[in-house]
Coordinates of C-alpha atoms in Angstrom, one line a residue:
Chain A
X26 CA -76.2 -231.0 157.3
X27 CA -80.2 -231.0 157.7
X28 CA -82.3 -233.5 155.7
X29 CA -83.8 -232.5 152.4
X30 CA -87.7 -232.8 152.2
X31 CA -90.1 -233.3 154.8
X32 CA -94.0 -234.0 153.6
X33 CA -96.4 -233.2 156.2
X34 CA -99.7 -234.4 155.5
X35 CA -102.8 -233.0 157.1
X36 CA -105.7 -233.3 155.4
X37 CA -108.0 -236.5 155.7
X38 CA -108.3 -238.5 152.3
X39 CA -111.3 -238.2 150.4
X40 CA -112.9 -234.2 151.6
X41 CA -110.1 -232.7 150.3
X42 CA -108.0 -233.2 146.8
X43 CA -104.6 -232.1 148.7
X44 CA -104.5 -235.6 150.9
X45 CA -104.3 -237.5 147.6
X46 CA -102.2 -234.7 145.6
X47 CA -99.7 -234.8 148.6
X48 CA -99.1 -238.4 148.6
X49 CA -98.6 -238.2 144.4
X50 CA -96.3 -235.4 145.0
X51 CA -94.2 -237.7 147.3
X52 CA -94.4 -240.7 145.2
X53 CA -92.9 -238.5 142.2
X54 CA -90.6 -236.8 144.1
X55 CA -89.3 -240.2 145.2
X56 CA -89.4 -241.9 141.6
X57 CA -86.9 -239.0 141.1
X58 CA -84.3 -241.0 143.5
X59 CA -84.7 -238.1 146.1
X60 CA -86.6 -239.9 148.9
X61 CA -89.0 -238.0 151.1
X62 CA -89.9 -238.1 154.5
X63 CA -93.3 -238.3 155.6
X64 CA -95.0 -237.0 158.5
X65 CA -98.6 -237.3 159.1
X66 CA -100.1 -235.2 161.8
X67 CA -103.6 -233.4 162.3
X68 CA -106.3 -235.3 160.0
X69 CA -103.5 -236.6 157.8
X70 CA -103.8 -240.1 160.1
X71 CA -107.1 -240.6 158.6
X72 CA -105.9 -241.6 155.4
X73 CA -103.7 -244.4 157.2
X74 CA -106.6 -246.6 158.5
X75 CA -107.5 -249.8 157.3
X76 CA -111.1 -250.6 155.8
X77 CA -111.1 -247.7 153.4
X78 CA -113.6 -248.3 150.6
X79 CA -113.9 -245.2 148.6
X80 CA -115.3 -247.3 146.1
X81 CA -118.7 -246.4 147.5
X82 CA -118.2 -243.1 146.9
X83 CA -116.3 -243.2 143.1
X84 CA -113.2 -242.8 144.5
X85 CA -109.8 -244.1 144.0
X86 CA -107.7 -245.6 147.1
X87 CA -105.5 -243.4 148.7
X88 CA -104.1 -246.6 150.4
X89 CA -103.1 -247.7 147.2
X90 CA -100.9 -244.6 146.9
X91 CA -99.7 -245.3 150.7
X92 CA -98.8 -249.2 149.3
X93 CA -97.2 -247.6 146.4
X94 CA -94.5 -245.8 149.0
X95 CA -92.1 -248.9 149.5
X96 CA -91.8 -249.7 145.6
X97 CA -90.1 -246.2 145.2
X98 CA -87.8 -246.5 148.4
X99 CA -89.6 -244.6 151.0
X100 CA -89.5 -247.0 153.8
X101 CA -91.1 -245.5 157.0
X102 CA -93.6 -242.8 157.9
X103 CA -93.7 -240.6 160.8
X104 CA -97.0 -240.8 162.5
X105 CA -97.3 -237.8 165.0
X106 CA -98.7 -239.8 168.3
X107 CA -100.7 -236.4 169.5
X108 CA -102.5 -236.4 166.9
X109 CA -103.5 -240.1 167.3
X110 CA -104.3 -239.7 170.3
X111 CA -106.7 -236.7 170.0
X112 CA -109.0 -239.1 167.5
X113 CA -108.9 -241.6 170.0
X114 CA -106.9 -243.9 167.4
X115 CA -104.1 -246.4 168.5
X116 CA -101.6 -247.9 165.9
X117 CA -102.8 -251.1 165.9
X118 CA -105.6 -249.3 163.7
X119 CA -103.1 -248.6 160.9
X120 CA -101.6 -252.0 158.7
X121 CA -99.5 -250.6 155.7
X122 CA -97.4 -253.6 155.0
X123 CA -93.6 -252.6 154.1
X124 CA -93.8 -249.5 155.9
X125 CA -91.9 -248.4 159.0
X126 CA -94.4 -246.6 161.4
X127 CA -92.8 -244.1 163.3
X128 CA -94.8 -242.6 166.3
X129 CA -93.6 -238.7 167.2
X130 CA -93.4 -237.8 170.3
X131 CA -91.3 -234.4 169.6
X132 CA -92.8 -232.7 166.1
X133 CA -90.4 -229.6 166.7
X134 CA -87.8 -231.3 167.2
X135 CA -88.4 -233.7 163.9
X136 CA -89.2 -230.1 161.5
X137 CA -85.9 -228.8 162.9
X138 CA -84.1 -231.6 161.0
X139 CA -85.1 -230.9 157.6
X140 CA -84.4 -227.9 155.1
X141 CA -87.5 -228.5 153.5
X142 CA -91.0 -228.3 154.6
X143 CA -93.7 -228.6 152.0
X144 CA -97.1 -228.7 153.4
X145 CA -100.4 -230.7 152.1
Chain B
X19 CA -80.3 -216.8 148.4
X20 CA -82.5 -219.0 145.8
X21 CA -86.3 -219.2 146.7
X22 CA -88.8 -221.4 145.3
X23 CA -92.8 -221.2 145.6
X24 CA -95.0 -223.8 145.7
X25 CA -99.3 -222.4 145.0
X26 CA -102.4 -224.9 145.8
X27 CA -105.4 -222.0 145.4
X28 CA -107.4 -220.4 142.6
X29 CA -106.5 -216.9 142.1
X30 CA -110.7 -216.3 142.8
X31 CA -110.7 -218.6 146.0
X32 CA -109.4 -216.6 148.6
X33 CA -106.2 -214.4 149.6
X34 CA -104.3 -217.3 149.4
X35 CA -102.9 -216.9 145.6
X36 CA -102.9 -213.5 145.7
X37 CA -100.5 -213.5 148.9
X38 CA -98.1 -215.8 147.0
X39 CA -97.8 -213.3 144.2
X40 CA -97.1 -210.8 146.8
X41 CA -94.4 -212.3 148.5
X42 CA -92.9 -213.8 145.2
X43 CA -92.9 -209.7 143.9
X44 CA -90.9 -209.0 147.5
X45 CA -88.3 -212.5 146.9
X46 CA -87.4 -210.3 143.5
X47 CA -87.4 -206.8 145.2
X48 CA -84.8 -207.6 147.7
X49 CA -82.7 -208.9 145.3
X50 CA -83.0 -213.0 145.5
X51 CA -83.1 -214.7 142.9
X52 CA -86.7 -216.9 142.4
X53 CA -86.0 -220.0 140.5
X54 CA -89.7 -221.7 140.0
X55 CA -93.3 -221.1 141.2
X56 CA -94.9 -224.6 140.7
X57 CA -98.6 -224.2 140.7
X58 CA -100.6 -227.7 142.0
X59 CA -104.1 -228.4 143.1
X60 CA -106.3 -225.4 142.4
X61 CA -103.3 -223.5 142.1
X62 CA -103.2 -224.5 138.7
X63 CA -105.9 -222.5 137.7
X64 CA -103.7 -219.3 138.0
X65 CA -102.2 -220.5 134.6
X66 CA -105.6 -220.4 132.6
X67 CA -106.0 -217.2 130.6
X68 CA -110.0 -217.1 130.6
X69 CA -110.8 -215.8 133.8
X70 CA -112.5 -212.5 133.7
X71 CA -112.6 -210.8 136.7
X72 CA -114.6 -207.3 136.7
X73 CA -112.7 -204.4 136.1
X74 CA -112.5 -203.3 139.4
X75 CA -111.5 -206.5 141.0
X76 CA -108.1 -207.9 141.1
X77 CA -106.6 -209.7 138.7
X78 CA -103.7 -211.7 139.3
X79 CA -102.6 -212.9 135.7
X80 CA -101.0 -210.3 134.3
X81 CA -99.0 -209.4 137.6
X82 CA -97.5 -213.0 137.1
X83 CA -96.8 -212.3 133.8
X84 CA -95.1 -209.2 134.4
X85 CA -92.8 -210.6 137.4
X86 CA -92.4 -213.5 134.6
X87 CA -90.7 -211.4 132.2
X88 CA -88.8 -209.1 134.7
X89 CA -87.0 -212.0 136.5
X90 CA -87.0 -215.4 134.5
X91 CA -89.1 -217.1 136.9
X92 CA -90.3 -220.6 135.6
X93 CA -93.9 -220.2 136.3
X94 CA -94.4 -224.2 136.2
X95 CA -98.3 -225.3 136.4
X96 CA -98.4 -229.0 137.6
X97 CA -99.5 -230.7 134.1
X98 CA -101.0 -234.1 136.1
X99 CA -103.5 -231.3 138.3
X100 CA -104.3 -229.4 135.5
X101 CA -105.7 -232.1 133.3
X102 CA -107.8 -232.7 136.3
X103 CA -109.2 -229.3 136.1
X104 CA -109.0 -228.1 132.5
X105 CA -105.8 -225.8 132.2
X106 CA -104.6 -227.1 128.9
X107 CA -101.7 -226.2 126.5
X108 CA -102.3 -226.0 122.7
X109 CA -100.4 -229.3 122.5
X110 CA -102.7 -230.9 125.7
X111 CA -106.0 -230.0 124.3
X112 CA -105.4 -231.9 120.6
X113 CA -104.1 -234.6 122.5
X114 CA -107.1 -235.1 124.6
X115 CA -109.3 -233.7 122.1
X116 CA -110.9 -231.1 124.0
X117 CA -112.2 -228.2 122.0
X118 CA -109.7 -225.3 123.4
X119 CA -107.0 -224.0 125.0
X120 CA -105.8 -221.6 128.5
X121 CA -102.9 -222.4 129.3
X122 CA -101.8 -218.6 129.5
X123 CA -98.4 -217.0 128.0
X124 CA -95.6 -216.8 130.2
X125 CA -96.6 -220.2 132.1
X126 CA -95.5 -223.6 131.4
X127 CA -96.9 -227.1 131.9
X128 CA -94.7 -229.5 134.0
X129 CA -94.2 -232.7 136.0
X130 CA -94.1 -233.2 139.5
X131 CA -90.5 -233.8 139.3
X132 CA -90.2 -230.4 138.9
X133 CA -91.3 -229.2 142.4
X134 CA -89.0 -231.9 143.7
X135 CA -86.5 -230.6 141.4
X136 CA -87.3 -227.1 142.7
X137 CA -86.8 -228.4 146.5
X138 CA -83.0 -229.5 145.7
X139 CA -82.1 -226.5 144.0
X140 CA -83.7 -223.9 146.2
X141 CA -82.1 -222.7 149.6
X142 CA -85.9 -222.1 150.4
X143 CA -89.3 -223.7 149.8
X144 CA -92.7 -221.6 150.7
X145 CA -95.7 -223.2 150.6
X146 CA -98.9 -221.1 150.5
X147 CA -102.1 -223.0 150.8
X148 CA -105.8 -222.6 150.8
X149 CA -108.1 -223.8 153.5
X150 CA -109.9 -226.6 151.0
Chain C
X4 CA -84.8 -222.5 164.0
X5 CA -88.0 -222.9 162.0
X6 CA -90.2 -220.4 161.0
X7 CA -94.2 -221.1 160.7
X8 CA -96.7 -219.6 158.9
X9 CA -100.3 -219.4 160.0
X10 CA -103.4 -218.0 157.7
X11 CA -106.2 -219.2 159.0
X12 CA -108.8 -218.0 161.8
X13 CA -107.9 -220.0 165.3
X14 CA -111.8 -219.8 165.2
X15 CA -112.7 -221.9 162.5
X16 CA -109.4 -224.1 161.9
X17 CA -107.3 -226.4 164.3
X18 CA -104.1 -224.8 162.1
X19 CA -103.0 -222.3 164.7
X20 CA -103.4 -224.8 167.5
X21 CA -101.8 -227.5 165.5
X22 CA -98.8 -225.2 164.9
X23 CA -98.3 -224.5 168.0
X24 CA -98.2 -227.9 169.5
X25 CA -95.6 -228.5 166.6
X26 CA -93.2 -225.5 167.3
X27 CA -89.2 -226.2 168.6
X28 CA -88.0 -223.8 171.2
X29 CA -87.0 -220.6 169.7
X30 CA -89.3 -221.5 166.1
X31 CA -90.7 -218.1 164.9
X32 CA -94.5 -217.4 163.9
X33 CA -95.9 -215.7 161.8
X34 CA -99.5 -214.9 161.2
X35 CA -100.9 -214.5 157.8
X36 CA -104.6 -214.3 155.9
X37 CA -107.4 -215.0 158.5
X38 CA -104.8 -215.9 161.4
X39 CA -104.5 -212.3 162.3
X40 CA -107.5 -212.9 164.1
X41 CA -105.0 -214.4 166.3
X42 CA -102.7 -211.3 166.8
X43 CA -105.8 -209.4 168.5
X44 CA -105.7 -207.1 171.5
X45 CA -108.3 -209.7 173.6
X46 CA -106.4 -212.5 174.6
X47 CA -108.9 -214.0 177.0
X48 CA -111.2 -214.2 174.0
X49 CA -108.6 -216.5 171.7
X50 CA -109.3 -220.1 171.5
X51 CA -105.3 -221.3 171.3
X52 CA -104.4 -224.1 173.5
X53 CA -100.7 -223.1 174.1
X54 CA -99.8 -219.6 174.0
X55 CA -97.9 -218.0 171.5
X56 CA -94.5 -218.1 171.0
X57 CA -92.1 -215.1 172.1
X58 CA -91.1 -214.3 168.2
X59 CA -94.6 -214.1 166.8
X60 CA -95.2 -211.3 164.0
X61 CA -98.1 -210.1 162.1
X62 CA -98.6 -209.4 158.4
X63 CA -99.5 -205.9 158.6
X64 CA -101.7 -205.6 155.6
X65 CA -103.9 -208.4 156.1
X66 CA -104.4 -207.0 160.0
X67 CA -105.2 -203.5 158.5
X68 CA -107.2 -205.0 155.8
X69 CA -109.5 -206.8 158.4
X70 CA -109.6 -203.7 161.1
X71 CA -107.8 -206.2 163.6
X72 CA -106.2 -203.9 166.3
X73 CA -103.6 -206.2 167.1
X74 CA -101.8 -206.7 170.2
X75 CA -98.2 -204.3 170.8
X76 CA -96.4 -207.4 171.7
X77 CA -96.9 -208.8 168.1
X78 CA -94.8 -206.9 165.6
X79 CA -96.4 -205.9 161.9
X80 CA -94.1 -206.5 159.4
X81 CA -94.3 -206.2 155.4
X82 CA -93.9 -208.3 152.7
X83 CA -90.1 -207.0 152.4
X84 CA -90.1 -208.3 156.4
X85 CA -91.2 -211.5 155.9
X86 CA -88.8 -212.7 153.5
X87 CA -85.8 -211.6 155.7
X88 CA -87.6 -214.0 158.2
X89 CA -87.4 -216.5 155.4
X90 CA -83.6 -216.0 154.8
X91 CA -83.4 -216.2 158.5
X92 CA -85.2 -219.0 159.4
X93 CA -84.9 -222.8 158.3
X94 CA -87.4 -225.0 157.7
X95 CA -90.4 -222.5 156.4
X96 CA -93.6 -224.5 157.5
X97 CA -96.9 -223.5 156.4
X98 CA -100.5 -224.0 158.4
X99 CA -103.6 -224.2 156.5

């Protein structure tokens, strides 16, 4: 029996509308009671580092959204560890308190769980 | 087999939309059944009924419409995105007093429970995106 | 086994690459949109970091559309063909 849903997130938060409208879509889907997992990969790490201040550009926090993942039961995200270490970034960059961080090794082998793949 | 669609592009914005509608015509061709197309980000816009396109350029409305009708699929336009970006029922626009209207026949405005609905129900979930 | 779909140019977009360094053993491609750049008869001229996998098709349209001649290796399906590789495959995972 695969898992349901997985959410991969690519897109760095801010440049593009889907990073945000990918982390509302998992925080609804959640509220619902079916609990998503999350895997960011590609530019989707970007909208896990700390010292975001979109402020400055009349933005709302995607953090905030990110924060707003324990609250509705999800209680870990998959990080894929390529992708962090193509942008030079190491975890210790990324503090999302109440959150599980998962580094991927193996993506295939994570996708090949799920029934579900729905892309942002 | 039950398939699901999920849209992020304008129809005008690429290939992207246009593809979906494609291989949502060929999910009902071969006989599956298509449960929802949930329209989010700029996919929304393929709910408004005021784009006009020159007559010798494709237009994608009416194509959804027709596959609509044919097959009973909920054509399901994320309500939350298309506030963001002015796709507004009847109902919508009095509500937040805006002076019209697009939502077009044959669509519907929804939550985003409903594309997490539409992932538990469907044996299959395609996503066709845009490169924004 | 999964099956990944790919529409944009390995030119201008890390999505084919990206793919491809997340792809299981016996996934299927297929390549979609602008990715048909991909499927061309010039491999020494693609910019992909792994090569592709055995089962990789091409949407025929959008290769004809574009005047790609694309490699005999990569099979050109239709849009009847590509939801038999949905039925087929499990997760369906989209690059973009």
């Amino acid at each position: 029996m695969s898992l349901q849903t997985l959410i991969l997130c690519r897109r760095a938060p801010y440049g593009s509308a889907l990073a945000r409208e990918g982390l509302e879509a998992a925080l609804a889907s959640a509220a619902m009671d079916q609990i998503p997992d999350l895997l960011f990969s590609g530019d989707g790490i970007f909208q896990l580092l700390d010292n975001q201040a979109p402020e400055e550009i009349q933005q709302k926090s995607l953090l905030r959204n990110l924060q707003a993942l324990p609250l509705f039961g999800v209680e870990r995200i998959h990080i894929c560890q390529q992708s962090l270490n193509r942008r030079g970034i190491g975890v210790d960059a990324i503090a999302l308190p109440g959150l599980e961080l998962t580094l991927v090794e193996d993506t295939g082998a994570l996708i090949a769980r799920y029934q579900h793949v729905l892309s942002f | 087999m039950k398939f699901s669609l999920v849209v992020y592009s304008a129809p005008h914005a690429g290939e992207s939309a246009a593809t979906a509608l494609r291989f949502a015509q060929a999910v009902a061709r071969q006989g599956h059944q298509l449960l929802r197309v949930f329209f989010y980000a700029d996919g929304v816009h393929n709910g408004s009924a005021l784009p006009a396109p020159p007559q010798d350029e494709q237009n994608l409305l009416r194509p959804w419409q027709l596959l609509q009708r044919e097959t009973g699929v909920e054509l399901v336009v994320c309500i939350a995105a298309a506030q963001r970006r002015g796709v507004l029922s009847q109902s919508e626009a009095k509500r937040l007093e805006r002076p019209a209207a697009n939502l077009a026949e044959g669509f519907e405005l929804g939550g985003l429970g409903q594309l997490a609905d539409a992932s538990a129900h469907s044996d299959r979930l395609v996503t066709f995106g845009g490169p924004a | 086994m999964a099956l990944h779909i790919v529409n944009q140019s390995p030119y201008r977009s890390s999505a084919l690459n990206d793919c491809l360094a997340a792809m299981a053993g016996g996934d299927a491609l297929l390549l979609i949109e602008d990715a048909v750049y991909a499927a061309g008869m010039t491999p020494a001229a693609l910019p992909m970091e792994k090569p592709i996998p055995a089962e990789t098709y091409c949407l025929k349209a959008d290769a004809k559309a574009r005047g790609v001649s694309v490699s005999e290796k990569i099979p050109q399906i239709d849009d009847d063909h590509w939801v038999t590789l949905c039925v087929q495959h499990t997760p369906i995972v989209s690059w973009f």
